[in-house]
């Protein structure tokens, strides 16, 4: 009985720490105001929408969207811990057969600073160089015909890849989404400091809103 209690205390402690970490991340801008604003501005809030947030472990956005009346689901290969106003699933977006969702289910799918990591193994997922392309395929299958894919990712004039992330050019990103999405809207920012980002051209960091094709 003492062992069970100790394990539960440890589990609850981890949950509290993770929830407070997400709040701190939100306060200090790691998940930035610009990304949050971009997502909120590109979702129709006039009626409840079905939304999937991929890689949500460090984000309070799914909880905020749930408060706005949307039906929100979050998935991540890491535990979310205590979640409010949405349903969390610990899963890998590249493994379609393991996901409990029908095709053409979601009005919106969100990926904030996540797509560039998928398949590289940094956060504990499978090492698969096609992981990001596989994720795009699954995302396309889960979206309704008029659904939107809202994605943020690092952007540069030269494509680079390491064990942590991919940094895309416009050409490499269009190759990644080819056959599945077209760019409908895009915004770009560059950092003047760690917390201060300003609007910029597409040679720097990019954010895109995508439509199915």
Short mmCIF file of N, CA, C and O in Angstrom, two decimals, residues 68-155:
data_model
loop_
_atom_site.label_atom_id
_atom_site.label_comp_id
_atom_site.label_asym_id
_atom_site.label_seq_id
_atom_site.Cartn_x
_atom_site.Cartn_y
_atom_site.Cartn_z
N UNK A 68 -13.48 27.72 -25.75
CA UNK A 68 -14.24 28.48 -26.74
C UNK A 68 -15.39 27.68 -27.35
O UNK A 68 -16.07 28.15 -28.25
N UNK A 69 -15.57 26.45 -26.89
CA UNK A 69 -16.70 25.65 -27.33
C UNK A 69 -16.39 24.65 -28.43
O UNK A 69 -17.29 23.96 -28.91
N UNK A 70 -15.13 24.53 -28.83
CA UNK A 70 -14.77 23.57 -29.87
C UNK A 70 -14.56 22.18 -29.26
O UNK A 70 -14.26 22.04 -28.07
N UNK A 71 -14.73 21.16 -30.09
CA UNK A 71 -14.45 19.78 -29.69
C UNK A 71 -13.00 19.50 -30.05
O UNK A 71 -12.66 19.34 -31.22
N UNK A 72 -12.15 19.46 -29.05
CA UNK A 72 -10.70 19.44 -29.29
C UNK A 72 -10.10 18.12 -28.83
O UNK A 72 -10.42 17.61 -27.75
N UNK A 73 -9.22 17.59 -29.67
CA UNK A 73 -8.44 16.40 -29.35
C UNK A 73 -6.96 16.76 -29.51
O UNK A 73 -6.58 17.49 -30.42
N UNK A 74 -6.15 16.24 -28.60
CA UNK A 74 -4.72 16.47 -28.68
C UNK A 74 -3.99 15.15 -28.70
O UNK A 74 -4.38 14.20 -28.01
N UNK A 75 -2.94 15.05 -29.51
CA UNK A 75 -2.10 13.85 -29.49
C UNK A 75 -0.63 14.25 -29.42
O UNK A 75 -0.22 15.29 -29.93
N UNK A 76 0.12 13.39 -28.76
CA UNK A 76 1.57 13.60 -28.63
C UNK A 76 2.16 12.26 -28.25
O UNK A 76 1.48 11.42 -27.63
N UNK A 77 3.43 12.04 -28.59
CA UNK A 77 4.08 10.79 -28.17
C UNK A 77 4.53 10.87 -26.72
O UNK A 77 4.91 9.86 -26.12
N UNK A 78 4.46 12.09 -26.13
CA UNK A 78 4.75 12.28 -24.72
C UNK A 78 3.45 12.49 -23.95
O UNK A 78 2.44 12.89 -24.53
N UNK A 79 3.47 12.22 -22.65
CA UNK A 79 2.28 12.42 -21.83
C UNK A 79 1.95 13.90 -21.70
O UNK A 79 2.85 14.73 -21.54
N UNK A 80 0.67 14.21 -21.72
CA UNK A 80 0.24 15.58 -21.49
C UNK A 80 0.06 15.85 -20.00
O UNK A 80 0.28 16.95 -19.52
N UNK A 81 -0.34 14.83 -19.26
CA UNK A 81 -0.67 15.05 -17.85
C UNK A 81 -2.10 15.52 -17.73
O UNK A 81 -2.96 15.19 -18.54
N UNK A 82 -2.38 16.31 -16.72
CA UNK A 82 -3.73 16.80 -16.50
C UNK A 82 -4.17 17.71 -17.64
O UNK A 82 -3.50 18.68 -17.97
N UNK A 83 -5.29 17.38 -18.25
CA UNK A 83 -5.79 18.20 -19.36
C UNK A 83 -7.22 18.64 -19.04
O UNK A 83 -7.97 17.94 -18.38
N UNK A 84 -7.58 19.80 -19.55
CA UNK A 84 -8.89 20.38 -19.31
C UNK A 84 -9.51 20.78 -20.63
O UNK A 84 -8.84 21.29 -21.52
N UNK A 85 -10.81 20.56 -20.76
CA UNK A 85 -11.61 21.03 -21.89
C UNK A 85 -11.27 20.34 -23.21
O UNK A 85 -11.71 20.81 -24.27
N UNK A 86 -10.48 19.28 -23.19
CA UNK A 86 -10.21 18.54 -24.42
C UNK A 86 -9.79 17.11 -24.08
O UNK A 86 -9.53 16.79 -22.93
N UNK A 87 -9.76 16.26 -25.10
CA UNK A 87 -9.39 14.86 -24.91
C UNK A 87 -7.98 14.63 -25.44
O UNK A 87 -7.67 15.01 -26.57
N UNK A 88 -7.16 14.01 -24.61
CA UNK A 88 -5.76 13.76 -24.99
C UNK A 88 -5.54 12.28 -25.29
O UNK A 88 -6.08 11.40 -24.61
N UNK A 89 -4.75 12.02 -26.33
CA UNK A 89 -4.38 10.67 -26.70
C UNK A 89 -2.87 10.60 -26.87
O UNK A 89 -2.29 11.37 -27.64
N UNK A 90 -2.23 9.70 -26.15
CA UNK A 90 -0.79 9.49 -26.33
C UNK A 90 -0.62 8.58 -27.54
O UNK A 90 -0.95 7.39 -27.49
N UNK A 91 -0.14 9.15 -28.64
CA UNK A 91 -0.09 8.40 -29.90
C UNK A 91 0.89 9.04 -30.85
O UNK A 91 1.35 10.17 -30.64
N UNK A 92 1.20 8.32 -31.91
CA UNK A 92 2.12 8.77 -32.96
C UNK A 92 1.29 9.07 -34.21
O UNK A 92 0.62 8.18 -34.73
N UNK A 93 1.35 10.29 -34.68
CA UNK A 93 0.53 10.70 -35.82
C UNK A 93 0.89 9.92 -37.08
O UNK A 93 0.06 9.81 -38.00
N UNK A 94 2.07 9.36 -37.17
CA UNK A 94 2.46 8.62 -38.38
C UNK A 94 1.87 7.22 -38.41
O UNK A 94 1.89 6.57 -39.46
N UNK A 95 1.33 6.74 -37.30
CA UNK A 95 0.79 5.38 -37.23
C UNK A 95 -0.74 5.43 -37.36
O UNK A 95 -1.47 5.37 -36.38
N UNK A 96 -1.20 5.55 -38.59
CA UNK A 96 -2.63 5.76 -38.86
C UNK A 96 -3.51 4.68 -38.26
O UNK A 96 -4.59 4.99 -37.72
N UNK A 97 -3.10 3.42 -38.34
CA UNK A 97 -3.95 2.33 -37.88
C UNK A 97 -4.19 2.35 -36.37
O UNK A 97 -5.14 1.74 -35.89
N UNK A 98 -3.32 3.05 -35.64
CA UNK A 98 -3.47 3.08 -34.18
C UNK A 98 -4.33 4.25 -33.71
O UNK A 98 -4.64 4.34 -32.51
N UNK A 99 -4.73 5.12 -34.61
CA UNK A 99 -5.51 6.30 -34.23
C UNK A 99 -7.00 6.00 -34.26
O UNK A 99 -7.49 5.41 -35.23
N UNK A 100 -7.75 6.41 -33.24
CA UNK A 100 -9.17 6.07 -33.15
C UNK A 100 -10.09 7.06 -33.88
O UNK A 100 -11.21 7.30 -33.46
N UNK A 101 -9.60 7.62 -34.97
CA UNK A 101 -10.36 8.62 -35.71
C UNK A 101 -10.71 8.11 -37.10
O UNK A 101 -9.88 7.47 -37.76
N UNK A 102 -11.90 8.41 -37.54
CA UNK A 102 -12.29 8.09 -38.91
C UNK A 102 -11.67 9.09 -39.88
O UNK A 102 -11.29 10.20 -39.49
N UNK A 103 -11.58 8.71 -41.14
CA UNK A 103 -11.14 9.65 -42.16
C UNK A 103 -12.12 10.82 -42.24
O UNK A 103 -13.30 10.69 -41.95
N UNK A 104 -11.60 11.97 -42.67
CA UNK A 104 -12.40 13.17 -42.90
C UNK A 104 -13.21 13.55 -41.65
O UNK A 104 -14.40 13.84 -41.71
N UNK A 105 -12.53 13.58 -40.52
CA UNK A 105 -13.16 13.83 -39.23
C UNK A 105 -13.05 15.29 -38.78
O UNK A 105 -14.00 15.83 -38.21
N UNK A 106 -11.91 15.93 -39.05
CA UNK A 106 -11.61 17.21 -38.40
C UNK A 106 -11.79 18.41 -39.33
O UNK A 106 -11.47 18.35 -40.52
N UNK A 107 -12.28 19.49 -38.73
CA UNK A 107 -12.38 20.76 -39.45
C UNK A 107 -11.02 21.45 -39.53
O UNK A 107 -10.71 22.12 -40.52
N UNK A 108 -10.25 21.31 -38.46
CA UNK A 108 -8.91 21.91 -38.39
C UNK A 108 -7.94 20.93 -37.75
O UNK A 108 -8.29 20.23 -36.79
N UNK A 109 -6.73 20.91 -38.26
CA UNK A 109 -5.63 20.19 -37.60
C UNK A 109 -4.49 21.19 -37.41
O UNK A 109 -4.14 21.94 -38.33
N UNK A 110 -3.93 21.20 -36.21
CA UNK A 110 -2.91 22.17 -35.82
C UNK A 110 -1.59 21.45 -35.55
O UNK A 110 -1.57 20.39 -34.91
N UNK A 111 -0.51 22.03 -36.02
CA UNK A 111 0.83 21.53 -35.71
C UNK A 111 1.74 22.72 -35.44
O UNK A 111 2.21 23.37 -36.38
N UNK A 112 1.96 23.02 -34.17
CA UNK A 112 2.81 24.15 -33.79
C UNK A 112 4.21 23.63 -33.46
O UNK A 112 4.40 22.89 -32.50
N UNK A 113 5.17 24.02 -34.28
CA UNK A 113 6.58 23.66 -34.04
C UNK A 113 6.74 22.17 -33.78
O UNK A 113 7.45 21.76 -32.86
N UNK A 114 6.07 21.36 -34.58
CA UNK A 114 6.08 19.91 -34.39
C UNK A 114 6.49 19.15 -35.65
O UNK A 114 7.31 18.23 -35.59
N UNK A 115 5.95 19.53 -36.79
CA UNK A 115 6.18 18.77 -38.02
C UNK A 115 7.66 18.60 -38.33
O UNK A 115 8.09 17.56 -38.84
N UNK A 116 8.46 19.61 -38.02
CA UNK A 116 9.89 19.57 -38.35
C UNK A 116 10.67 18.55 -37.52
O UNK A 116 11.81 18.22 -37.84
N UNK A 117 10.05 18.02 -36.44
CA UNK A 117 10.73 17.05 -35.58
C UNK A 117 10.31 15.61 -35.87
O UNK A 117 11.02 14.67 -35.46
N UNK A 118 9.19 15.42 -36.53
CA UNK A 118 8.62 14.08 -36.68
C UNK A 118 9.54 13.20 -37.53
O UNK A 118 9.96 13.57 -38.62
N UNK A 119 9.84 12.02 -37.00
CA UNK A 119 10.68 11.05 -37.70
C UNK A 119 12.16 11.14 -37.38
O UNK A 119 12.93 10.31 -37.86
N UNK A 120 12.56 12.12 -36.58
CA UNK A 120 13.97 12.29 -36.27
C UNK A 120 14.38 11.64 -34.95
O UNK A 120 15.56 11.59 -34.63
N UNK A 121 13.40 11.19 -34.18
CA UNK A 121 13.70 10.44 -32.96
C UNK A 121 14.11 11.25 -31.76
O UNK A 121 14.37 10.70 -30.69
N UNK A 122 14.15 12.58 -31.89
CA UNK A 122 14.66 13.41 -30.80
C UNK A 122 13.81 13.31 -29.55
O UNK A 122 14.32 13.27 -28.43
N UNK A 123 12.49 13.28 -29.72
CA UNK A 123 11.58 13.24 -28.57
C UNK A 123 11.13 11.83 -28.21
O UNK A 123 10.19 11.66 -27.44
N UNK A 124 11.79 10.85 -28.77
CA UNK A 124 11.49 9.47 -28.40
C UNK A 124 10.67 8.71 -29.42
O UNK A 124 10.39 7.53 -29.23
N UNK A 125 10.27 9.34 -30.49
CA UNK A 125 9.53 8.65 -31.53
C UNK A 125 10.45 7.82 -32.40
O UNK A 125 11.66 7.81 -32.24
N UNK A 126 9.85 7.12 -33.38
CA UNK A 126 10.62 6.28 -34.29
C UNK A 126 11.52 7.13 -35.18
O UNK A 126 11.16 8.23 -35.58
N UNK A 127 12.68 6.60 -35.50
CA UNK A 127 13.57 7.24 -36.44
C UNK A 127 13.17 6.83 -37.84
O UNK A 127 13.29 5.65 -38.22
N UNK A 128 12.65 7.77 -38.61
CA UNK A 128 12.17 7.49 -39.96
C UNK A 128 12.27 8.78 -40.75
O UNK A 128 11.53 9.73 -40.50
N UNK A 129 13.15 8.84 -41.71
CA UNK A 129 13.38 10.08 -42.45
C UNK A 129 12.15 10.53 -43.22
O UNK A 129 12.05 11.70 -43.60
N UNK A 130 11.22 9.62 -43.47
CA UNK A 130 9.98 9.98 -44.14
C UNK A 130 8.87 10.29 -43.14
O UNK A 130 7.70 10.45 -43.52
N UNK A 131 9.21 10.43 -41.89
CA UNK A 131 8.20 10.62 -40.86
C UNK A 131 7.33 11.83 -41.08
O UNK A 131 6.11 11.79 -40.89
N UNK A 132 7.94 12.95 -41.51
CA UNK A 132 7.15 14.16 -41.72
C UNK A 132 6.19 14.00 -42.90
O UNK A 132 5.05 14.44 -42.85
N UNK A 133 6.65 13.33 -43.97
CA UNK A 133 5.77 13.08 -45.12
C UNK A 133 4.64 12.13 -44.72
O UNK A 133 3.48 12.32 -45.14
N UNK A 134 4.94 11.12 -43.92
CA UNK A 134 3.91 10.20 -43.43
C UNK A 134 2.88 10.95 -42.60
O UNK A 134 1.67 10.70 -42.69
N UNK A 135 3.35 11.89 -41.78
CA UNK A 135 2.44 12.69 -40.96
C UNK A 135 1.52 13.52 -41.85
O UNK A 135 0.32 13.63 -41.58
N UNK A 136 2.07 14.12 -42.90
CA UNK A 136 1.26 14.92 -43.82
C UNK A 136 0.18 14.05 -44.46
O UNK A 136 -0.98 14.47 -44.60
N UNK A 137 0.52 12.84 -44.84
CA UNK A 137 -0.45 11.93 -45.44
C UNK A 137 -1.59 11.63 -44.48
O UNK A 137 -2.77 11.63 -44.86
N UNK A 138 -1.24 11.35 -43.22
CA UNK A 138 -2.27 11.03 -42.22
C UNK A 138 -3.13 12.26 -41.95
O UNK A 138 -4.36 12.16 -41.86
N UNK A 139 -2.50 13.41 -41.81
CA UNK A 139 -3.24 14.65 -41.56
C UNK A 139 -4.24 14.90 -42.68
O UNK A 139 -5.40 15.25 -42.44
N UNK A 140 -3.81 14.71 -43.91
CA UNK A 140 -4.71 14.88 -45.06
C UNK A 140 -5.91 13.94 -44.97
O UNK A 140 -7.05 14.33 -45.24
N UNK A 141 -5.65 12.70 -44.56
CA UNK A 141 -6.75 11.73 -44.48
C UNK A 141 -7.74 12.06 -43.36
O UNK A 141 -8.92 11.73 -43.47
N UNK A 142 -7.28 12.73 -42.32
CA UNK A 142 -8.13 13.03 -41.18
C UNK A 142 -8.95 14.31 -41.35
O UNK A 142 -9.94 14.51 -40.65
N UNK A 143 -8.53 15.17 -42.27
CA UNK A 143 -9.24 16.43 -42.47
C UNK A 143 -10.47 16.25 -43.36
O UNK A 143 -10.47 15.45 -44.29
N UNK A 144 -11.49 17.03 -43.08
CA UNK A 144 -12.65 17.09 -43.96
C UNK A 144 -12.23 17.70 -45.29
O UNK A 144 -11.19 18.38 -45.38
N UNK A 145 -12.99 17.49 -46.36
CA UNK A 145 -12.61 18.03 -47.67
C UNK A 145 -12.35 19.53 -47.67
O UNK A 145 -11.51 20.01 -48.44
N UNK A 146 -13.05 20.28 -46.84
CA UNK A 146 -12.83 21.72 -46.75
C UNK A 146 -12.04 22.10 -45.50
O UNK A 146 -12.02 23.25 -45.08
N UNK A 147 -11.38 21.11 -44.89
CA UNK A 147 -10.64 21.36 -43.66
C UNK A 147 -9.35 22.13 -43.89
O UNK A 147 -8.85 22.25 -45.01
N UNK A 148 -8.79 22.65 -42.80
CA UNK A 148 -7.58 23.46 -42.84
C UNK A 148 -6.50 22.85 -41.95
O UNK A 148 -6.79 22.34 -40.86
N UNK A 149 -5.28 22.92 -42.43
CA UNK A 149 -4.11 22.49 -41.66
C UNK A 149 -3.32 23.74 -41.30
O UNK A 149 -2.82 24.44 -42.17
N UNK A 150 -3.22 24.04 -40.01
CA UNK A 150 -2.49 25.21 -39.51
C UNK A 150 -1.16 24.74 -38.96
O UNK A 150 -1.12 23.98 -37.99
N UNK A 151 -0.08 25.22 -39.54
CA UNK A 151 1.24 24.69 -39.17
C UNK A 151 2.24 25.82 -39.01
O UNK A 151 2.25 26.78 -39.78
N UNK A 152 3.09 25.73 -38.00
CA UNK A 152 4.23 26.63 -37.85
C UNK A 152 5.49 25.78 -37.87
O UNK A 152 5.51 24.66 -37.35
N UNK A 153 6.55 26.34 -38.46
CA UNK A 153 7.80 25.60 -38.56
C UNK A 153 8.94 26.56 -38.87
O UNK A 153 8.70 27.67 -39.35
N UNK A 154 10.18 26.17 -38.60
CA UNK A 154 11.33 27.03 -38.91
C UNK A 154 11.56 27.09 -40.42
O UNK A 154 11.37 26.10 -41.13
N UNK A 155 11.96 28.25 -40.90
CA UNK A 155 12.04 28.53 -42.33
C UNK A 155 13.31 29.31 -42.60
O UNK A 155 13.72 30.16 -41.82
#
